[in-house]
Amino acid sequence: MRTTARRGFTSHRDRTHPWKEGRVNRKRCFSGGDVSILHKKKIKTTKTTFDSRGKSDFFDGLPDDLIVCILCKLSSSAASPSDFINLLITCKRLNSLALHPLVLSKASPKAFAIKGKNWSESAHRFLKQCADAGNVEACYTLGMIRFYCLQNRGSGAALMAKAAINSHASALYSLAVIQFNGSGGSKNDKDLRAGVALCARAAFLGHIDALRELGHCLQDGYGIRQNISEGRRFLVQANARELASVLCSTTSSRPWLTWHPNQNHHHLQFRQVMGGGGGGGSGGCPLLSDFGCNVPAPEAHPANQFLAEWFGIRGGFPGNELRLCSHSGCGRPETRRHEFRRCSVCGAVNYCSRACQALDWKLRHKLECAPMERWLAGDADGDVEGDADDRMVGVQGDDDHALIGS
């Protein structure tokens, strides 16, 4: 009779013939080839189990050069600082490789679009690290922040000069504004000829504000021999490039092209499909109405956006009796009293450059400007600080609007 199995015991058959182990014992008696096959099956099974548990990390097997190449592509196409910061906090290896000088040197301007309220020492170190890696956008952005916000004039100007040497158009134009105004120094530190030379270089590289500034300088004879026709040509070229840049940036939104009569000629308006708004409002591009068209205003550089937010948090006043440029897309503050020139009609607004004055005139100030008796009386009595060099004639025609030093 077969012995029944009890708890803790095996049957008589199990004790005499261990069938559970019989297969293994038979396998061990096979030839060496079978044993090798068994080992391969065991290894394969073990590897599959290892992968299913998620413990295998093929990322560690990728070479550093390949990862750095991928990170360079990512940093150069980053649309915001978070796109790059999220990479740094993923893992230790990505953190170390993302801070490789080659990756930092390729970072896009959008990666440095830091909010004024989020400024910190870590953000300062990151920008400094990118600038040391040779990123010209980081040099320009950090230079603007140091020069205007942190009031570290020498270091900020040196960083902007480093970017300008590498043909950074915005840095060249910013240095031109500094030369025109004598920013960071006294009124006697102005160098109009140097400002015109820097504007010419930035204009050659396609900087729209530099083209517009150079056009005004030629029209007014400001720091250069007067040439009205050549100056007007630069202003028309600035408007044309502004139109081309806006059209390229709004291609995905499919703007409509409509015609609207206005007195004796047709005006061209670009209306956006998205948003339901027309291009004829104050949100349009300020100077293109000269040609009968109106498109969205170009986006300001991240450095200018940071300046505007930085001083906006502080109430819009950079210091004791100092003023900001009245053009909302600029953000530059005065570095001394009466550095910027004031509107000669109303005296209520002031600008760091004629380019900012021309932009704000068409965008906003044209609808608000009105003579102020107190300002005109003060001008007539000679109480206004400034000299003849500070007077700048406006653009011919509809843009005839003057600035006077205050």
Short mmCIF file of C-alpha atoms in Angstrom, two decimals:
data_model
loop_
_atom_site.label_atom_id
_atom_site.label_comp_id
_atom_site.label_asym_id
_atom_site.label_seq_id
_atom_site.Cartn_x
_atom_site.Cartn_y
_atom_site.Cartn_z
CA MET A 1 0.00 0.00 0.00
CA ARG A 2 1.26 3.46 -0.90
CA THR A 3 2.29 5.45 2.10
CA THR A 4 0.21 8.65 2.44
CA ALA A 5 2.00 11.95 2.70
CA ARG A 6 1.81 13.76 5.97
CA ARG A 7 2.64 17.30 6.89
CA GLY A 8 6.42 17.55 7.12
CA PHE A 9 7.00 14.13 5.57
CA THR A 10 7.16 12.71 2.10
CA SER A 11 5.71 9.47 0.82
CA HIS A 12 7.66 6.27 0.60
CA ARG A 13 7.94 6.77 -3.12
CA ASP A 14 9.32 10.27 -2.61
CA ARG A 15 11.90 9.05 -0.13
CA THR A 16 13.11 6.19 -2.28
CA HIS A 17 12.78 7.90 -5.65
CA PRO A 18 13.19 11.63 -5.39
CA TRP A 19 11.37 12.45 -8.65
CA LYS A 20 11.71 16.19 -8.13
CA GLU A 21 15.47 15.90 -8.32
CA GLY A 22 15.60 13.09 -10.86
CA ARG A 23 15.47 15.49 -13.84
CA VAL A 24 18.33 17.53 -12.52
CA ASN A 25 20.41 14.41 -11.80
CA ARG A 26 19.79 13.13 -15.28
CA LYS A 27 20.81 16.45 -16.77
CA ARG A 28 24.07 16.32 -14.88
CA CYS A 29 24.85 12.96 -16.49
CA PHE A 30 24.53 14.41 -19.98
CA SER A 31 27.42 15.39 -22.16
CA GLY A 32 29.29 18.64 -21.82
CA GLY A 33 27.39 20.16 -24.74
CA ASP A 34 24.07 19.67 -22.98
CA VAL A 35 25.48 21.18 -19.81
CA SER A 36 26.59 24.23 -21.75
CA ILE A 37 23.10 24.55 -23.24
CA LEU A 38 21.61 24.36 -19.76
CA HIS A 39 23.94 27.08 -18.54
CA LYS A 40 22.98 29.29 -21.48
CA LYS A 41 19.30 28.82 -20.68
CA LYS A 42 19.92 29.69 -17.05
CA ILE A 43 21.86 32.83 -18.02
CA LYS A 44 19.15 33.90 -20.44
CA THR A 45 16.44 33.34 -17.87
CA THR A 46 18.36 35.26 -15.27
CA LYS A 47 18.94 38.18 -17.66
CA THR A 48 15.26 38.33 -18.58
CA THR A 49 14.25 38.36 -14.96
CA PHE A 50 16.80 41.09 -14.31
CA ASP A 51 15.38 43.25 -17.10
CA SER A 52 11.79 42.69 -16.02
CA ARG A 53 12.58 44.06 -12.60
CA GLY A 54 13.86 47.31 -14.16
CA LYS A 55 17.33 46.99 -12.69
CA SER A 56 19.16 47.01 -16.02
CA ASP A 57 20.35 50.52 -17.06
CA PHE A 58 21.37 50.68 -20.69
CA PHE A 59 21.88 54.46 -20.31
CA ASP A 60 25.11 53.73 -18.45
CA GLY A 61 26.38 51.93 -21.51
CA LEU A 62 26.08 55.00 -23.76
CA PRO A 63 29.35 56.85 -24.39
CA ASP A 64 29.74 60.35 -22.98
CA ASP A 65 30.43 61.85 -26.39
CA LEU A 66 27.05 60.75 -27.72
CA ILE A 67 25.19 62.13 -24.70
CA VAL A 68 27.05 65.45 -24.89
CA CYS A 69 26.10 65.74 -28.57
CA ILE A 70 22.44 65.16 -27.73
CA LEU A 71 22.57 67.66 -24.87
CA CYS A 72 24.09 70.27 -27.18
CA LYS A 73 21.08 69.92 -29.48
CA LEU A 74 18.74 70.20 -26.51
CA SER A 75 20.40 73.28 -25.01
CA SER A 76 20.51 75.08 -28.36
CA SER A 77 16.77 74.53 -28.89
CA ALA A 78 15.59 75.19 -25.32
CA ALA A 79 12.48 77.38 -25.31
CA SER A 80 12.71 78.32 -21.62
CA PRO A 81 15.11 77.93 -18.67
CA SER A 82 13.02 75.04 -17.34
CA ASP A 83 13.82 72.97 -20.43
CA PHE A 84 17.45 72.97 -19.37
CA ILE A 85 17.05 73.04 -15.58
CA ASN A 86 14.83 69.92 -15.63
CA LEU A 87 17.70 68.13 -17.33
CA LEU A 88 20.11 69.02 -14.55
CA ILE A 89 17.92 67.51 -11.85
CA THR A 90 17.25 64.22 -13.68
CA CYS A 91 20.28 62.27 -12.46
CA LYS A 92 23.90 62.78 -11.47
CA ARG A 93 25.32 61.74 -14.80
CA LEU A 94 23.09 64.06 -16.82
CA ASN A 95 23.84 66.85 -14.36
CA SER A 96 27.57 66.52 -14.87
CA LEU A 97 27.38 66.10 -18.65
CA ALA A 98 24.88 68.95 -19.09
CA LEU A 99 27.38 71.30 -17.43
CA HIS A 100 30.02 70.36 -19.98
CA PRO A 101 31.51 73.55 -21.52
CA LEU A 102 30.47 72.45 -25.01
CA VAL A 103 26.84 72.11 -23.92
CA LEU A 104 26.84 75.44 -22.08
CA SER A 105 28.39 77.23 -25.05
CA LYS A 106 25.48 76.13 -27.26
CA ALA A 107 22.64 77.21 -24.94
CA SER A 108 19.99 79.34 -26.65
CA PRO A 109 18.95 82.87 -25.57
CA LYS A 110 15.63 81.45 -24.30
CA ALA A 111 17.56 79.31 -21.81
CA PHE A 112 18.66 82.58 -20.15
CA ALA A 113 15.18 84.15 -20.07
CA ILE A 114 15.19 84.34 -16.27
CA LYS A 115 12.40 86.23 -14.53
CA GLY A 116 13.42 89.20 -12.45
CA LYS A 117 11.64 87.81 -9.41
CA ASN A 118 13.53 84.50 -9.73
CA TRP A 119 17.01 86.01 -9.72
CA SER A 120 19.34 84.30 -7.26
CA GLU A 121 22.99 83.47 -6.69
CA SER A 122 22.54 80.10 -8.38
CA ALA A 123 21.13 81.82 -11.49
CA HIS A 124 24.09 84.21 -11.40
CA ARG A 125 26.54 81.32 -11.18
CA PHE A 126 24.84 79.50 -14.04
CA LEU A 127 25.07 82.54 -16.33
CA LYS A 128 28.68 83.06 -15.29
CA GLN A 129 29.48 79.42 -16.05
CA CYS A 130 27.90 79.73 -19.51
CA ALA A 131 29.77 82.96 -20.17
CA ASP A 132 33.07 81.33 -19.17
CA ALA A 133 32.27 78.50 -21.60
CA GLY A 134 32.17 81.06 -24.44
CA ASN A 135 28.41 81.51 -24.84
CA VAL A 136 28.01 85.01 -26.31
CA GLU A 137 24.31 85.20 -25.38
CA ALA A 138 25.21 84.52 -21.76
CA CYS A 139 27.94 87.19 -21.94
CA TYR A 140 25.47 89.76 -23.23
CA THR A 141 22.64 88.86 -20.83
CA LEU A 142 24.88 88.77 -17.76
CA GLY A 143 26.63 91.94 -18.92
CA MET A 144 23.33 93.82 -19.14
CA ILE A 145 22.24 92.54 -15.71
CA ARG A 146 25.53 93.49 -14.07
CA PHE A 147 25.78 96.89 -15.74
CA TYR A 148 22.22 98.11 -15.15
CA CYS A 149 20.75 95.99 -12.33
CA LEU A 150 23.71 95.11 -10.11
CA GLN A 151 25.50 98.41 -10.94
CA ASN A 152 28.76 96.61 -11.61
CA ARG A 153 29.64 98.85 -14.55
CA GLY A 154 33.14 97.62 -15.35
CA SER A 155 32.35 93.91 -15.29
CA GLY A 156 29.09 94.37 -17.18
CA ALA A 157 30.69 96.44 -19.94
CA ALA A 158 33.54 93.92 -20.22
CA LEU A 159 31.09 91.04 -20.72
CA MET A 160 29.16 92.98 -23.36
CA ALA A 161 32.45 93.83 -25.07
CA LYS A 162 33.37 90.14 -25.06
CA ALA A 163 30.09 89.37 -26.85
CA ALA A 164 30.58 92.30 -29.24
CA ILE A 165 34.02 91.03 -30.25
CA ASN A 166 32.26 87.82 -31.31
CA SER A 167 29.90 89.86 -33.54
CA HIS A 168 26.89 89.81 -31.23
CA ALA A 169 24.62 92.48 -32.73
CA SER A 170 22.62 93.27 -29.57
CA ALA A 171 25.82 93.71 -27.56
CA LEU A 172 27.20 96.09 -30.19
CA TYR A 173 24.02 98.16 -30.10
CA SER A 174 23.93 98.26 -26.29
CA LEU A 175 27.51 99.48 -26.20
CA ALA A 176 26.53 102.14 -28.75
CA VAL A 177 23.72 103.35 -26.45
CA ILE A 178 26.20 103.49 -23.58
CA GLN A 179 28.57 105.61 -25.70
CA PHE A 180 25.78 107.95 -26.84
CA ASN A 181 24.63 108.57 -23.26
CA GLY A 182 27.93 108.30 -21.39
CA SER A 183 26.24 105.67 -19.20
CA GLY A 184 28.12 104.74 -16.05
CA GLY A 185 30.11 107.98 -16.15
CA SER A 186 29.63 111.70 -16.52
CA LYS A 187 28.13 113.70 -19.35
CA ASN A 188 31.63 114.41 -20.65
CA ASP A 189 32.18 110.68 -21.17
CA LYS A 190 29.90 110.63 -24.22
CA ASP A 191 31.59 109.46 -27.40
CA LEU A 192 29.25 110.03 -30.33
CA ARG A 193 31.70 108.86 -32.98
CA ALA A 194 32.24 105.56 -31.14
CA GLY A 195 28.49 105.17 -30.78
CA VAL A 196 27.95 105.64 -34.51
CA ALA A 197 30.73 103.15 -35.33
CA LEU A 198 29.20 100.53 -33.03
CA CYS A 199 25.73 101.18 -34.51
CA ALA A 200 27.10 100.76 -38.02
CA ARG A 201 28.63 97.41 -37.11
CA ALA A 202 25.41 96.20 -35.48
CA ALA A 203 23.38 97.45 -38.45
CA PHE A 204 25.66 95.53 -40.81
CA LEU A 205 24.81 92.39 -38.81
CA GLY A 206 21.09 93.09 -39.26
CA HIS A 207 20.12 94.61 -35.90
CA ILE A 208 16.88 96.52 -36.55
CA ASP A 209 17.20 99.08 -33.73
CA ALA A 210 20.78 99.79 -34.77
CA LEU A 211 19.61 100.41 -38.35
CA ARG A 212 16.97 102.81 -37.07
CA GLU A 213 19.42 104.58 -34.75
CA LEU A 214 21.98 104.93 -37.52
CA GLY A 215 19.29 106.36 -39.81
CA HIS A 216 18.42 109.03 -37.25
CA CYS A 217 22.10 109.87 -36.71
CA LEU A 218 22.57 110.38 -40.44
CA GLN A 219 19.42 112.48 -40.74
CA ASP A 220 20.38 114.67 -37.77
CA GLY A 221 24.13 114.80 -38.26
CA TYR A 222 24.54 113.32 -34.78
CA GLY A 223 28.09 112.02 -34.42
CA ILE A 224 28.45 111.78 -38.20
CA ARG A 225 28.21 114.05 -41.23
CA GLN A 226 24.58 114.74 -42.06
CA ASN A 227 23.11 112.83 -44.99
CA ILE A 228 19.32 113.00 -44.97
CA SER A 229 18.67 110.78 -47.97
CA GLU A 230 21.01 108.06 -46.70
CA GLY A 231 19.46 108.27 -43.25
CA ARG A 232 15.99 107.87 -44.69
CA ARG A 233 17.16 104.85 -46.64
CA PHE A 234 18.35 103.19 -43.41
CA LEU A 235 14.98 103.91 -41.76
CA VAL A 236 13.10 102.31 -44.65
CA GLN A 237 15.44 99.33 -44.51
CA ALA A 238 14.80 98.98 -40.76
CA ASN A 239 11.04 98.92 -41.38
CA ALA A 240 11.42 96.33 -44.13
CA ARG A 241 13.53 94.04 -41.94
CA GLU A 242 11.09 94.47 -39.10
CA LEU A 243 8.23 93.40 -41.37
CA ALA A 244 10.20 90.39 -42.63
CA SER A 245 11.11 89.23 -39.11
CA VAL A 246 7.52 89.50 -37.88
CA LEU A 247 6.15 87.65 -40.90
CA CYS A 248 8.65 84.83 -40.34
CA SER A 249 7.64 84.54 -36.69
CA THR A 250 3.89 84.50 -37.44
CA THR A 251 3.93 82.00 -40.30
CA SER A 252 2.34 79.26 -38.20
CA SER A 253 -0.64 81.45 -37.25
CA ARG A 254 -1.58 82.02 -40.93
CA PRO A 255 -2.24 85.77 -40.96
CA TRP A 256 -5.02 87.10 -43.15
CA LEU A 257 -4.30 89.79 -45.71
CA THR A 258 -7.12 92.35 -46.00
CA TRP A 259 -7.45 95.77 -47.58
CA HIS A 260 -9.03 98.80 -45.96
CA PRO A 261 -9.43 102.18 -47.63
CA ASN A 262 -8.11 105.18 -45.77
CA GLN A 263 -8.58 108.60 -47.38
CA ASN A 264 -6.83 108.56 -50.75
CA HIS A 265 -4.93 105.26 -50.46
CA HIS A 266 -5.34 101.69 -49.30
CA HIS A 267 -3.91 100.54 -46.00
CA LEU A 268 -2.74 96.99 -45.65
CA GLN A 269 -3.68 95.21 -42.44
CA PHE A 270 -2.59 91.80 -41.23
CA ARG A 271 -5.26 90.24 -39.04
CA GLN A 272 -4.48 87.21 -36.98
CA VAL A 273 -6.73 84.16 -37.18
CA MET A 274 -6.06 83.35 -33.53
CA GLY A 275 -7.32 85.69 -30.84
CA GLY A 276 -10.00 87.36 -32.96
CA GLY A 277 -8.20 90.72 -32.84
CA GLY A 278 -7.22 92.92 -35.71
CA GLY A 279 -3.80 94.27 -36.43
CA GLY A 280 -4.94 97.87 -36.32
CA GLY A 281 -4.83 98.30 -32.53
CA SER A 282 -2.05 99.41 -30.26
CA GLY A 283 -0.64 95.88 -30.24
CA GLY A 284 0.61 96.29 -33.79
CA CYS A 285 4.12 96.91 -34.95
CA PRO A 286 4.76 100.62 -34.34
CA LEU A 287 6.53 101.86 -37.48
CA LEU A 288 5.06 99.71 -40.23
CA SER A 289 1.99 101.92 -40.54
CA ASP A 290 4.22 104.16 -42.66
CA PHE A 291 3.75 101.52 -45.36
CA GLY A 292 0.04 100.97 -44.65
CA CYS A 293 0.37 97.70 -42.72
CA ASN A 294 0.14 96.70 -39.11
CA VAL A 295 1.51 93.48 -37.60
CA PRO A 296 2.29 92.31 -34.03
CA ALA A 297 5.21 94.06 -32.35
CA PRO A 298 8.50 92.11 -32.26
CA GLU A 299 9.40 90.32 -29.04
CA ALA A 300 11.98 92.01 -26.82
CA HIS A 301 15.30 90.32 -26.08
CA PRO A 302 15.35 88.27 -22.83
CA ALA A 303 17.91 90.71 -21.39
CA ASN A 304 15.57 93.67 -21.93
CA GLN A 305 12.65 91.69 -20.51
CA PHE A 306 14.70 90.98 -17.40
CA LEU A 307 15.55 94.68 -16.95
CA ALA A 308 11.90 95.70 -17.27
CA GLU A 309 10.79 93.05 -14.74
CA TRP A 310 13.67 93.79 -12.35
CA PHE A 311 12.84 97.49 -12.06
CA GLY A 312 9.10 96.87 -12.33
CA ILE A 313 9.26 94.86 -9.11
CA ARG A 314 10.99 97.85 -7.51
CA GLY A 315 8.24 100.25 -8.47
CA GLY A 316 9.66 101.32 -11.82
CA PHE A 317 12.32 103.56 -10.28
CA PRO A 318 15.97 102.50 -10.64
CA GLY A 319 17.17 104.92 -7.94
CA ASN A 320 16.95 108.38 -6.46
CA GLU A 321 15.54 110.69 -9.15
CA LEU A 322 16.53 108.25 -11.89
CA ARG A 323 14.18 107.21 -14.68
CA LEU A 324 13.55 104.24 -16.93
CA CYS A 325 13.36 104.42 -20.71
CA SER A 326 9.69 105.02 -21.52
CA HIS A 327 9.71 102.41 -24.29
CA SER A 328 8.24 99.31 -22.67
CA GLY A 329 10.42 96.93 -24.68
CA CYS A 330 13.70 98.49 -23.54
CA GLY A 331 14.01 98.40 -19.73
CA ARG A 332 17.24 100.45 -19.60
CA PRO A 333 17.54 102.78 -16.59
CA GLU A 334 19.51 105.96 -16.16
CA THR A 335 22.88 105.61 -14.45
CA ARG A 336 22.96 109.29 -13.46
CA ARG A 337 20.40 112.12 -13.27
CA HIS A 338 19.17 113.58 -16.56
CA GLU A 339 21.01 110.99 -18.62
CA PHE A 340 18.10 110.25 -20.96
CA ARG A 341 16.47 112.82 -23.23
CA ARG A 342 12.93 113.97 -22.68
CA CYS A 343 10.11 114.56 -25.15
CA SER A 344 10.30 118.19 -26.32
CA VAL A 345 6.51 118.52 -26.59
CA CYS A 346 5.07 117.11 -23.38
CA GLY A 347 8.16 116.44 -21.27
CA ALA A 348 6.39 113.44 -19.72
CA VAL A 349 8.44 110.67 -21.31
CA ASN A 350 12.16 110.05 -21.80
CA TYR A 351 14.19 107.66 -23.93
CA CYS A 352 17.66 106.17 -23.96
CA SER A 353 17.90 106.42 -27.77
CA ARG A 354 16.16 107.75 -30.83
CA ALA A 355 15.28 104.20 -31.83
CA CYS A 356 13.28 103.72 -28.62
CA GLN A 357 11.67 107.14 -29.09
CA ALA A 358 10.58 106.30 -32.64
CA LEU A 359 9.18 102.92 -31.60
CA ASP A 360 7.26 104.25 -28.61
CA TRP A 361 5.97 107.24 -30.60
CA LYS A 362 4.14 105.04 -33.06
CA LEU A 363 3.22 102.37 -30.52
CA ARG A 364 1.78 104.53 -27.76
CA HIS A 365 3.01 108.06 -27.25
CA LYS A 366 1.59 109.50 -30.46
CA LEU A 367 -1.91 109.17 -28.99
CA GLU A 368 -0.93 110.61 -25.61
CA CYS A 369 1.50 113.42 -26.37
CA ALA A 370 0.18 116.91 -25.63
CA PRO A 371 2.01 120.18 -24.87
CA MET A 372 2.52 121.01 -21.22
CA GLU A 373 2.68 124.72 -20.35
CA ARG A 374 4.94 124.17 -17.36
CA TRP A 375 7.43 122.16 -19.44
CA LEU A 376 7.42 124.69 -22.30
CA ALA A 377 7.82 127.58 -19.85
CA GLY A 378 10.76 125.88 -18.18
CA ASP A 379 12.36 125.31 -21.57
CA ALA A 380 11.90 128.94 -22.55
CA ASP A 381 13.45 130.18 -19.30
CA GLY A 382 16.49 127.96 -19.78
CA ASP A 383 15.84 125.91 -16.68
CA VAL A 384 16.18 122.64 -18.54
CA GLU A 385 19.55 120.97 -18.35
CA GLY A 386 21.19 120.00 -21.63
CA ASP A 387 22.77 121.59 -24.64
CA ALA A 388 22.36 121.79 -28.38
CA ASP A 389 23.91 118.37 -28.88
CA ASP A 390 21.02 116.80 -26.97
CA ARG A 391 18.43 118.15 -29.42
CA MET A 392 17.47 115.58 -32.05
CA VAL A 393 15.13 116.19 -34.96
CA GLY A 394 12.42 113.60 -35.53
CA VAL A 395 11.79 111.49 -38.59
CA GLN A 396 10.40 113.47 -41.50
CA GLY A 397 6.69 113.50 -42.15
CA ASP A 398 4.38 111.86 -39.66
CA ASP A 399 7.22 111.07 -37.28
CA ASP A 400 8.30 114.69 -36.82
CA HIS A 401 8.84 114.60 -33.08
CA ALA A 402 11.83 115.92 -31.18
CA LEU A 403 13.68 115.02 -28.05
CA ILE A 404 15.46 117.49 -25.82
CA GLY A 405 17.95 116.81 -23.06
CA SER A 406 16.53 117.21 -19.58
#
